[in-house]
């Protein structure tokens, strides 16, 4: 049986931070807005593929490559920079702060665990006014592997100083929850992105329609 976590690690892109405003930037450089999802999915795929081959490139490099590809290799460097520089202004999902406050009230620590860039995530924390609620940022660059590599989740447990079974991952991606589950973490899946949890992946310990509901489910687990 899963245990009540001592630390909760939140995924960032799409789980905590909304990517939707980037759609406008796609359109501003002449790309169809609907390519946002294709681009982000390709970024994840390519980062994971490098990891499976034993290689690593950081998020920004992979995201740039993916954007050129989905743009048919007709996107100039200025356009690529314009789209990706939009990460500096992306907002938090409105349910993130209340979820973090609920954890703080319960004396449960919170961190971010991301495939993204440390500086971008730290800027996001500051911009959203979450500094007092988030203990720190853990990135894939520290282990040179993309999620869902077990090395990433194991590293997060090591950094936070808790056993894997007392660390929870909260994510909007079923594949991320699956990787964390296989690494021994407690998992919480928020449904707003995917709508339905894919049956091919190990079931999450907690499900919810928003982050507050997921957090309440995690806090309800037996200590």
XYZ file of N, CA, C and O in Angstrom, residues 29-191:
652
model
N 5.306 33.676 -35.595
C 6.428 33.364 -36.490
C 5.967 32.604 -37.731
O 6.786 32.057 -38.474
N 4.655 32.567 -37.954
C 4.132 31.977 -39.170
C 3.844 30.496 -39.115
O 3.615 29.859 -40.149
N 3.836 29.909 -37.915
C 3.522 28.487 -37.764
C 2.088 28.332 -37.274
O 1.618 29.138 -36.466
N 1.382 27.288 -37.712
C 0.020 27.058 -37.210
C 0.038 26.806 -35.707
O 0.889 26.076 -35.194
N -0.911 27.399 -35.016
C -0.961 27.237 -33.570
C -1.136 25.804 -33.132
O -0.672 25.416 -32.053
N -1.783 24.988 -33.971
C -2.026 23.591 -33.583
C -0.748 22.773 -33.497
O -0.748 21.657 -32.973
N 0.369 23.320 -33.999
C 1.646 22.598 -33.918
C 2.241 22.613 -32.512
O 3.223 21.914 -32.258
N 1.660 23.388 -31.607
C 2.190 23.434 -30.236
C 2.268 22.040 -29.637
O 3.311 21.648 -29.093
N 1.172 21.285 -29.712
C 1.155 19.951 -29.116
C 2.117 19.005 -29.816
O 2.800 18.207 -29.166
N 2.171 19.096 -31.148
C 3.089 18.236 -31.912
C 4.531 18.530 -31.541
O 5.338 17.611 -31.354
N 4.844 19.817 -31.423
C 6.213 20.203 -31.065
C 6.599 19.700 -29.681
O 7.678 19.131 -29.505
N 5.697 19.889 -28.702
C 6.068 19.475 -27.359
C 6.187 17.957 -27.271
O 7.103 17.442 -26.615
N 5.287 17.245 -27.932
C 5.373 15.786 -27.940
C 6.667 15.326 -28.599
O 7.309 14.367 -28.133
N 7.081 15.992 -29.668
C 8.335 15.613 -30.331
C 9.534 15.925 -29.446
O 10.499 15.148 -29.402
N 9.472 17.033 -28.730
C 10.554 17.364 -27.803
C 10.736 16.252 -26.777
O 11.858 15.791 -26.520
N 9.637 15.821 -26.181
C 9.705 14.736 -25.201
C 10.207 13.448 -25.837
O 11.068 12.760 -25.281
N 9.674 13.125 -26.996
C 10.089 11.892 -27.671
C 11.583 11.882 -27.953
O 12.277 10.896 -27.694
N 12.091 12.992 -28.479
C 13.503 13.038 -28.852
C 14.409 13.002 -27.626
O 15.470 12.365 -27.646
N 13.997 13.682 -26.549
C 14.786 13.626 -25.324
C 14.834 12.224 -24.762
O 15.896 11.739 -24.335
N 13.686 11.537 -24.754
C 13.641 10.151 -24.277
C 14.457 9.233 -25.177
O 15.155 8.322 -24.692
N 14.374 9.443 -26.487
C 15.110 8.599 -27.426
C 16.614 8.720 -27.217
O 17.347 7.722 -27.253
N 17.087 9.933 -26.987
C 18.507 10.114 -26.698
C 18.897 9.330 -25.451
O 19.946 8.675 -25.417
N 18.050 9.395 -24.436
C 18.340 8.671 -23.204
C 18.404 7.174 -23.411
O 19.274 6.495 -22.858
N 17.489 6.638 -24.214
C 17.494 5.197 -24.484
C 18.754 4.772 -25.218
O 19.221 3.640 -25.068
N 19.312 5.689 -25.989
C 20.546 5.400 -26.715
C 21.795 5.660 -25.873
O 22.918 5.451 -26.337
N 21.602 6.127 -24.634
C 22.732 6.394 -23.757
C 23.313 7.780 -23.914
O 24.428 8.041 -23.447
N 22.573 8.686 -24.558
C 23.049 10.045 -24.790
C 22.156 11.042 -24.057
O 21.099 10.685 -23.539
N 22.575 12.296 -24.059
C 21.792 13.335 -23.387
C 22.032 14.683 -24.039
O 23.156 15.034 -24.382
N 20.941 15.409 -24.224
C 20.990 16.824 -24.577
C 19.977 17.536 -23.696
O 18.912 16.980 -23.388
N 20.262 18.762 -23.271
C 19.336 19.480 -22.399
C 18.074 19.919 -23.135
O 18.015 19.948 -24.368
N 17.060 20.262 -22.333
C 15.736 20.582 -22.868
C 15.783 21.625 -23.975
O 15.151 21.451 -25.032
N 16.473 22.716 -23.752
C 16.457 23.815 -24.732
C 16.973 23.347 -26.088
O 16.391 23.663 -27.129
N 18.046 22.586 -26.097
C 18.622 22.120 -27.356
C 17.647 21.194 -28.078
O 17.440 21.304 -29.298
N 17.050 20.288 -27.341
C 16.107 19.343 -27.948
C 14.858 20.073 -28.428
O 14.334 19.790 -29.509
N 14.383 21.034 -27.645
C 13.197 21.794 -28.028
C 13.441 22.613 -29.287
O 12.560 22.731 -30.149
N 14.623 23.197 -29.413
C 14.972 23.944 -30.624
C 14.963 23.021 -31.844
O 14.404 23.369 -32.899
N 15.579 21.866 -31.710
C 15.630 20.900 -32.811
C 14.226 20.457 -33.211
O 13.897 20.374 -34.404
N 13.393 20.172 -32.221
C 12.021 19.728 -32.495
C 11.224 20.821 -33.195
O 10.402 20.539 -34.080
N 11.439 22.077 -32.818
C 10.705 23.178 -33.438
C 11.105 23.337 -34.907
O 10.250 23.563 -35.771
N 12.389 23.216 -35.182
C 12.819 23.278 -36.581
C 12.172 22.153 -37.393
O 11.745 22.351 -38.533
N 12.094 20.981 -36.799
C 11.537 19.820 -37.506
C 10.052 20.001 -37.805
O 9.600 19.791 -38.932
N 9.261 20.386 -36.789
C 7.819 20.522 -37.030
C 7.526 21.708 -37.937
O 6.460 21.768 -38.564
N 8.467 22.639 -38.026
C 8.315 23.770 -38.933
C 8.835 23.492 -40.325
O 8.959 24.422 -41.136
N 9.137 22.223 -40.612
C 9.606 21.842 -41.937
C 10.980 22.383 -42.273
O 11.326 22.541 -43.444
N 11.752 22.690 -41.263
C 13.107 23.240 -41.425
C 13.104 24.548 -42.223
O 14.066 24.882 -42.910
N 11.984 25.278 -42.081
C 11.874 26.597 -42.713
C 11.794 27.707 -41.670
O 11.519 28.848 -42.005
N 12.038 27.341 -40.410
C 11.951 28.307 -39.314
C 13.345 28.861 -39.025
O 14.278 28.106 -38.739
N 13.491 30.167 -39.108
C 14.780 30.790 -38.863
C 15.146 30.810 -37.388
O 14.311 30.574 -36.510
N 16.398 31.116 -37.120
C 16.878 31.124 -35.745
C 16.157 32.164 -34.897
O 15.859 31.922 -33.723
N 15.844 33.311 -35.470
C 15.141 34.350 -34.710
C 13.751 33.869 -34.306
O 13.284 34.139 -33.187
N 13.109 33.133 -35.208
C 11.779 32.606 -34.907
C 11.842 31.557 -33.808
O 10.995 31.521 -32.903
N 12.841 30.690 -33.874
C 13.025 29.668 -32.838
C 13.236 30.333 -31.484
O 12.621 29.949 -30.481
N 14.080 31.331 -31.448
C 14.340 32.049 -30.198
C 13.072 32.726 -29.682
O 12.790 32.701 -28.475
N 12.286 33.297 -30.588
C 11.071 33.994 -30.173
C 10.093 33.032 -29.496
O 9.511 33.364 -28.460
N 9.927 31.861 -30.078
C 8.996 30.893 -29.494
C 9.494 30.429 -28.134
O 8.765 30.467 -27.135
N 10.737 30.003 -28.067
C 11.236 29.406 -26.825
C 11.477 30.438 -25.732
O 11.390 30.110 -24.545
N 11.734 31.662 -26.113
C 11.867 32.709 -25.100
C 10.534 32.977 -24.401
O 10.504 33.591 -23.327
N 9.459 32.475 -24.985
C 8.150 32.616 -24.356
C 8.032 31.874 -23.042
O 7.136 32.174 -22.229
N 8.921 30.912 -22.789
C 8.904 30.202 -21.508
C 9.105 31.169 -20.341
O 8.667 30.893 -19.220
N 9.751 32.289 -20.607
C 10.043 33.251 -19.539
C 8.798 33.965 -19.026
O 8.868 34.659 -18.009
N 7.671 33.792 -19.717
C 6.453 34.482 -19.291
C 5.282 33.535 -19.053
O 4.157 33.995 -18.843
N 5.519 32.230 -19.064
C 4.414 31.291 -18.922
C 3.852 31.309 -17.497
O 4.605 31.350 -16.529
N 2.536 31.234 -17.364
C 1.900 31.329 -16.049
C 1.734 29.973 -15.378
O 1.793 28.917 -16.030
N 1.503 30.010 -14.090
C 1.148 28.813 -13.340
C -0.321 28.493 -13.571
O -1.148 29.392 -13.742
N -0.651 27.211 -13.574
C -2.053 26.828 -13.569
C -2.675 27.343 -12.265
O -2.031 27.323 -11.206
N -3.925 27.788 -12.312
C -4.525 28.422 -11.123
C -4.672 27.508 -9.911
O -4.780 27.993 -8.788
N -4.638 26.191 -10.137
C -4.774 25.272 -8.994
C -3.444 24.939 -8.338
O -3.412 24.255 -7.310
N -2.331 25.448 -8.882
C -1.017 25.103 -8.335
C -0.799 25.714 -6.953
O -0.433 25.008 -6.005
N -1.002 27.011 -6.828
C -0.743 27.656 -5.535
C -1.604 27.073 -4.417
O -1.075 26.751 -3.337
N -2.924 26.902 -4.605
C -3.696 26.312 -3.509
C -3.269 24.894 -3.173
O -3.332 24.487 -2.004
N -2.810 24.142 -4.154
C -2.318 22.796 -3.868
C -1.053 22.847 -3.022
O -0.889 22.091 -2.055
N -0.162 23.767 -3.369
C 1.073 23.917 -2.600
C 0.776 24.413 -1.185
O 1.424 23.982 -0.218
N -0.185 25.315 -1.050
C -0.536 25.827 0.277
C -1.131 24.724 1.137
O -0.890 24.664 2.350
N -1.886 23.844 0.520
C -2.461 22.738 1.283
C -1.359 21.824 1.805
O -1.429 21.338 2.948
N -0.330 21.584 1.002
C 0.801 20.774 1.459
C 1.530 21.466 2.611
O 1.902 20.827 3.594
N 1.728 22.769 2.479
C 2.422 23.510 3.530
C 1.645 23.442 4.837
O 2.228 23.286 5.925
N 0.324 23.541 4.756
C -0.513 23.442 5.953
C -0.364 22.079 6.623
O -0.444 21.966 7.846
N -0.132 21.052 5.800
C 0.004 19.685 6.317
C 1.456 19.354 6.668
O 1.758 18.209 7.022
N 2.351 20.344 6.551
C 3.775 20.156 6.854
C 4.409 19.118 5.945
O 5.259 18.328 6.375
N 4.002 19.110 4.683
C 4.591 18.241 3.666
C 5.383 19.124 2.706
O 4.866 20.121 2.193
N 6.620 18.767 2.477
C 7.501 19.570 1.632
C 7.140 19.419 0.150
O 6.576 18.405 -0.264
N 7.482 20.438 -0.639
C 7.199 20.410 -2.076
C 8.429 20.851 -2.861
O 9.151 21.773 -2.453
N 8.663 20.174 -3.979
C 9.738 20.540 -4.898
C 9.190 20.445 -6.318
O 8.113 19.889 -6.546
N 9.945 20.973 -7.274
C 9.649 20.766 -8.683
C 10.675 19.797 -9.259
O 11.873 19.886 -8.945
N 10.202 18.888 -10.095
C 11.062 17.922 -10.773
C 10.770 18.019 -12.260
O 9.675 17.679 -12.706
N 11.743 18.483 -13.037
C 11.437 18.867 -14.407
C 12.434 18.374 -15.445
O 13.636 18.263 -15.174
N 11.913 18.109 -16.638
C 12.747 17.888 -17.815
C 13.269 19.210 -18.354
O 14.117 19.226 -19.244
N 12.755 20.305 -17.839
C 13.096 21.625 -18.347
C 14.383 22.188 -17.777
O 15.185 21.501 -17.138
N 14.547 23.482 -17.996
C 15.775 24.197 -17.642
C 15.659 24.748 -16.223
O 14.619 25.292 -15.844
N 16.729 24.612 -15.433
C 16.700 25.083 -14.045
C 16.375 26.574 -13.962
O 15.491 26.979 -13.201
N 17.081 27.400 -14.725
C 16.869 28.844 -14.613
C 15.442 29.225 -14.995
O 14.829 30.094 -14.357
N 14.900 28.577 -16.015
C 13.529 28.854 -16.432
C 12.553 28.489 -15.328
O 11.595 29.225 -15.045
N 12.782 27.349 -14.682
C 11.885 26.904 -13.616
C 12.015 27.783 -12.388
O 11.013 28.131 -11.749
N 13.227 28.163 -12.037
C 13.411 29.057 -10.884
C 12.776 30.414 -11.145
O 12.184 31.005 -10.233
N 12.867 30.906 -12.386
C 12.204 32.164 -12.730
C 10.683 32.012 -12.624
O 9.984 32.940 -12.190
N 10.187 30.854 -13.043
C 8.750 30.577 -12.940
C 8.294 30.613 -11.482
O 7.256 31.204 -11.163
N 9.062 29.996 -10.609
C 8.729 29.994 -9.177
C 8.664 31.422 -8.648
O 7.711 31.793 -7.943
N 9.647 32.221 -9.005
C 9.678 33.609 -8.531
C 8.536 34.419 -9.127
O 7.872 35.186 -8.413
N 8.302 34.249 -10.421
C 7.252 35.014 -11.109
C 5.860 34.709 -10.550
O 5.012 35.584 -10.432
N 5.655 33.440 -10.206
C 4.358 33.019 -9.680
C 4.228 33.260 -8.182
O 3.174 32.987 -7.599
N 5.296 33.758 -7.529
C 5.249 34.040 -6.098
C 5.150 32.794 -5.240
O 4.508 32.809 -4.185
N 5.842 31.722 -5.667
C 5.725 30.433 -4.983
C 6.947 30.095 -4.133
O 7.037 28.997 -3.594
N 7.869 31.042 -4.016
C 9.131 30.748 -3.341
C 8.991 30.220 -1.934
O 9.742 29.330 -1.518
N 8.024 30.728 -1.194
C 7.863 30.289 0.195
C 7.209 28.916 0.288
O 7.206 28.299 1.356
N 6.689 28.417 -0.828
C 5.959 27.150 -0.818
C 6.738 26.002 -1.449
O 6.347 24.837 -1.310
N 7.812 26.329 -2.137
C 8.575 25.320 -2.871
C 10.009 25.299 -2.357
O 10.692 26.327 -2.345
N 10.451 24.114 -1.962
C 11.772 23.967 -1.361
C 12.902 24.111 -2.370
O 13.989 24.600 -2.043
N 12.674 23.679 -3.609
C 13.732 23.756 -4.599
C 13.320 23.153 -5.923
O 12.195 22.673 -6.098
N 14.265 23.186 -6.859
C 14.052 22.676 -8.210
C 15.079 21.582 -8.484
O 16.277 21.764 -8.240
N 14.608 20.455 -8.981
C 15.472 19.331 -9.367
C 15.297 19.126 -10.861
O 14.159 19.040 -11.350
N 16.400 19.056 -11.598
C 16.306 18.945 -13.050
C 17.020 17.696 -13.566
O 17.897 17.131 -12.909
N 16.660 17.323 -14.782
C 17.270 16.154 -15.422
C 18.741 16.380 -15.728
O 19.498 15.420 -15.861
N 19.145 17.640 -15.843
C 20.545 17.924 -16.123
C 21.480 17.412 -15.048
O 22.670 17.178 -15.301
N 20.955 17.207 -13.843
C 21.783 16.738 -12.729
C 22.173 15.270 -12.871
O 23.130 14.819 -12.230
N 21.423 14.529 -13.673
C 21.744 13.108 -13.894
C 21.926 12.783 -15.373
O 22.210 11.646 -15.731
N 21.760 13.790 -16.243
C 21.917 13.618 -17.695
C 21.028 12.505 -18.235
O 21.446 11.696 -19.065
N 19.796 12.481 -17.778
C 18.775 11.552 -18.282
C 17.423 12.259 -18.227
O 17.158 13.024 -17.315
N 16.590 11.991 -19.211
C 15.237 12.542 -19.220
C 14.310 11.621 -18.448
O 14.493 10.397 -18.419
N 13.296 12.211 -17.817
C 12.198 11.375 -17.329
C 11.587 10.675 -18.537
O 11.529 11.271 -19.613
N 11.170 9.427 -18.398
C 10.920 8.679 -17.171
C 12.034 7.712 -16.750
O 11.753 6.644 -16.211
N 13.291 8.081 -16.975
C 14.388 7.245 -16.498
C 14.337 7.118 -14.981
O 14.142 8.107 -14.262
N 14.535 5.897 -14.486
C 14.521 5.662 -13.040
C 15.581 6.496 -12.332
O 15.413 6.860 -11.161
N 16.657 6.829 -13.047
C 17.733 7.611 -12.443
C 17.248 8.979 -11.982
O 17.718 9.513 -10.971
N 16.302 9.559 -12.711
C 15.793 10.885 -12.363
C 15.021 10.838 -11.049
O 15.236 11.653 -10.151
N 14.133 9.864 -10.929
C 13.310 9.763 -9.716
C 14.164 9.352 -8.512
O 13.947 9.849 -7.399
N 15.124 8.463 -8.739
C 16.023 8.075 -7.656
C 16.843 9.257 -7.179
O 17.075 9.417 -5.973
N 17.268 10.088 -8.125
C 18.022 11.285 -7.764
C 17.164 12.239 -6.942
O 17.641 12.832 -5.962
N 15.904 12.373 -7.317
C 15.001 13.253 -6.571
C 14.842 12.781 -5.131
O 14.828 13.592 -4.193
N 14.738 11.469 -4.948
C 14.642 10.931 -3.587
C 15.914 11.230 -2.807
O 15.867 11.608 -1.631
N 17.062 11.075 -3.469
C 18.335 11.338 -2.806
C 18.466 12.814 -2.412
O 18.868 13.137 -1.292
N 18.113 13.700 -3.317
C 18.228 15.137 -3.052
C 17.308 15.566 -1.919
O 17.683 16.389 -1.065
N 16.100 15.021 -1.901
C 15.135 15.420 -0.866
C 15.349 14.683 0.446
O 14.772 15.049 1.474
N 16.172 13.628 0.416
C 16.528 12.933 1.648
C 15.446 12.043 2.214
O 15.403 11.814 3.424
N 14.581 11.532 1.344
C 13.526 10.620 1.802
C 13.589 9.332 0.987
O 14.062 9.334 -0.148
N 13.106 8.219 1.537
C 13.020 6.989 0.741
C 12.072 7.198 -0.433
O 11.140 8.014 -0.358
N 12.301 6.455 -1.505
C 11.454 6.602 -2.691
C 9.978 6.449 -2.350
O 9.126 7.160 -2.884
N 9.672 5.550 -1.437
C 8.284 5.292 -1.075
C 7.620 6.397 -0.290
O 6.408 6.350 -0.050
N 8.383 7.410 0.138
C 7.807 8.558 0.848
C 7.914 9.838 0.020
O 7.693 10.941 0.522
N 8.270 9.663 -1.253
C 8.298 10.768 -2.205
C 7.194 10.539 -3.227
O 7.068 9.452 -3.773
N 6.391 11.566 -3.474
C 5.316 11.461 -4.466
C 5.645 12.319 -5.677
O 6.198 13.417 -5.541
N 5.311 11.815 -6.842
C 5.355 12.616 -8.062
C 3.924 12.958 -8.444
O 3.057 12.089 -8.484
N 3.696 14.225 -8.750
C 2.412 14.667 -9.287
C 2.644 15.130 -10.718
O 3.509 15.977 -10.968
N 1.892 14.568 -11.652
C 2.090 14.886 -13.059
C 0.784 14.787 -13.832
O -0.142 14.073 -13.440
N 0.753 15.493 -14.958
C -0.386 15.419 -15.873
C -0.146 14.396 -16.973
O -1.006 14.216 -17.834
N 1.016 13.739 -16.941
C 1.380 12.771 -17.975
C 1.408 11.364 -17.380
O 2.147 11.108 -16.414
N 0.656 10.465 -17.987
C 0.615 9.087 -17.496
C 1.988 8.432 -17.585
O 2.381 7.668 -16.697
N 2.745 8.726 -18.631
C 4.064 8.107 -18.775
C 5.003 8.523 -17.642
O 5.854 7.743 -17.217
N 4.850 9.752 -17.157
C 5.680 10.248 -16.060
C 5.312 9.525 -14.763
O 6.185 9.085 -13.991
N 4.018 9.393 -14.519
C 3.567 8.647 -13.338
C 4.040 7.194 -13.406
O 4.452 6.617 -12.391
N 3.996 6.610 -14.591
C 4.437 5.225 -14.754
C 5.909 5.080 -14.373
O 6.288 4.170 -13.626
N 6.747 5.984 -14.895
C 8.165 5.925 -14.581
C 8.429 6.077 -13.105
O 9.249 5.361 -12.521
N 7.724 7.013 -12.480
C 7.895 7.226 -11.041
C 7.428 6.021 -10.247
O 8.064 5.609 -9.269
N 6.319 5.442 -10.661
C 5.780 4.265 -9.974
C 6.773 3.110 -10.040
O 7.032 2.424 -9.039
N 7.342 2.881 -11.199
C 8.306 1.800 -11.354
C 9.588 2.055 -10.557
O 10.305 1.115 -10.204
N 9.875 3.319 -10.267
C 11.044 3.675 -9.458
C 10.735 3.644 -7.965
O 11.603 3.957 -7.150
N 9.504 3.287 -7.600
C 9.146 3.143 -6.195
C 8.475 4.330 -5.564
O 8.217 4.328 -4.345
N 8.163 5.377 -6.344
C 7.534 6.566 -5.789
C 6.020 6.366 -5.677
O 5.432 5.518 -6.344
N 5.412 7.183 -4.840
C 3.963 7.336 -4.815
C 3.604 8.254 -5.983
O 4.362 9.165 -6.317
N 2.454 8.030 -6.617
C 2.131 8.823 -7.801
C 0.740 9.420 -7.726
O -0.205 8.801 -7.246
N 0.638 10.661 -8.210
C -0.640 11.349 -8.309
C -0.790 11.923 -9.707
O 0.086 12.648 -10.188
N -1.878 11.574 -10.373
C -2.116 12.006 -11.755
C -3.274 12.990 -11.802
O -4.339 12.728 -11.240
N -3.056 14.140 -12.458
C -4.114 15.123 -12.651
C -4.633 14.964 -14.076
O -3.857 14.888 -15.034
N -5.943 14.902 -14.219
C -6.553 14.457 -15.474
C -6.767 15.545 -16.513
O -7.166 15.249 -17.640
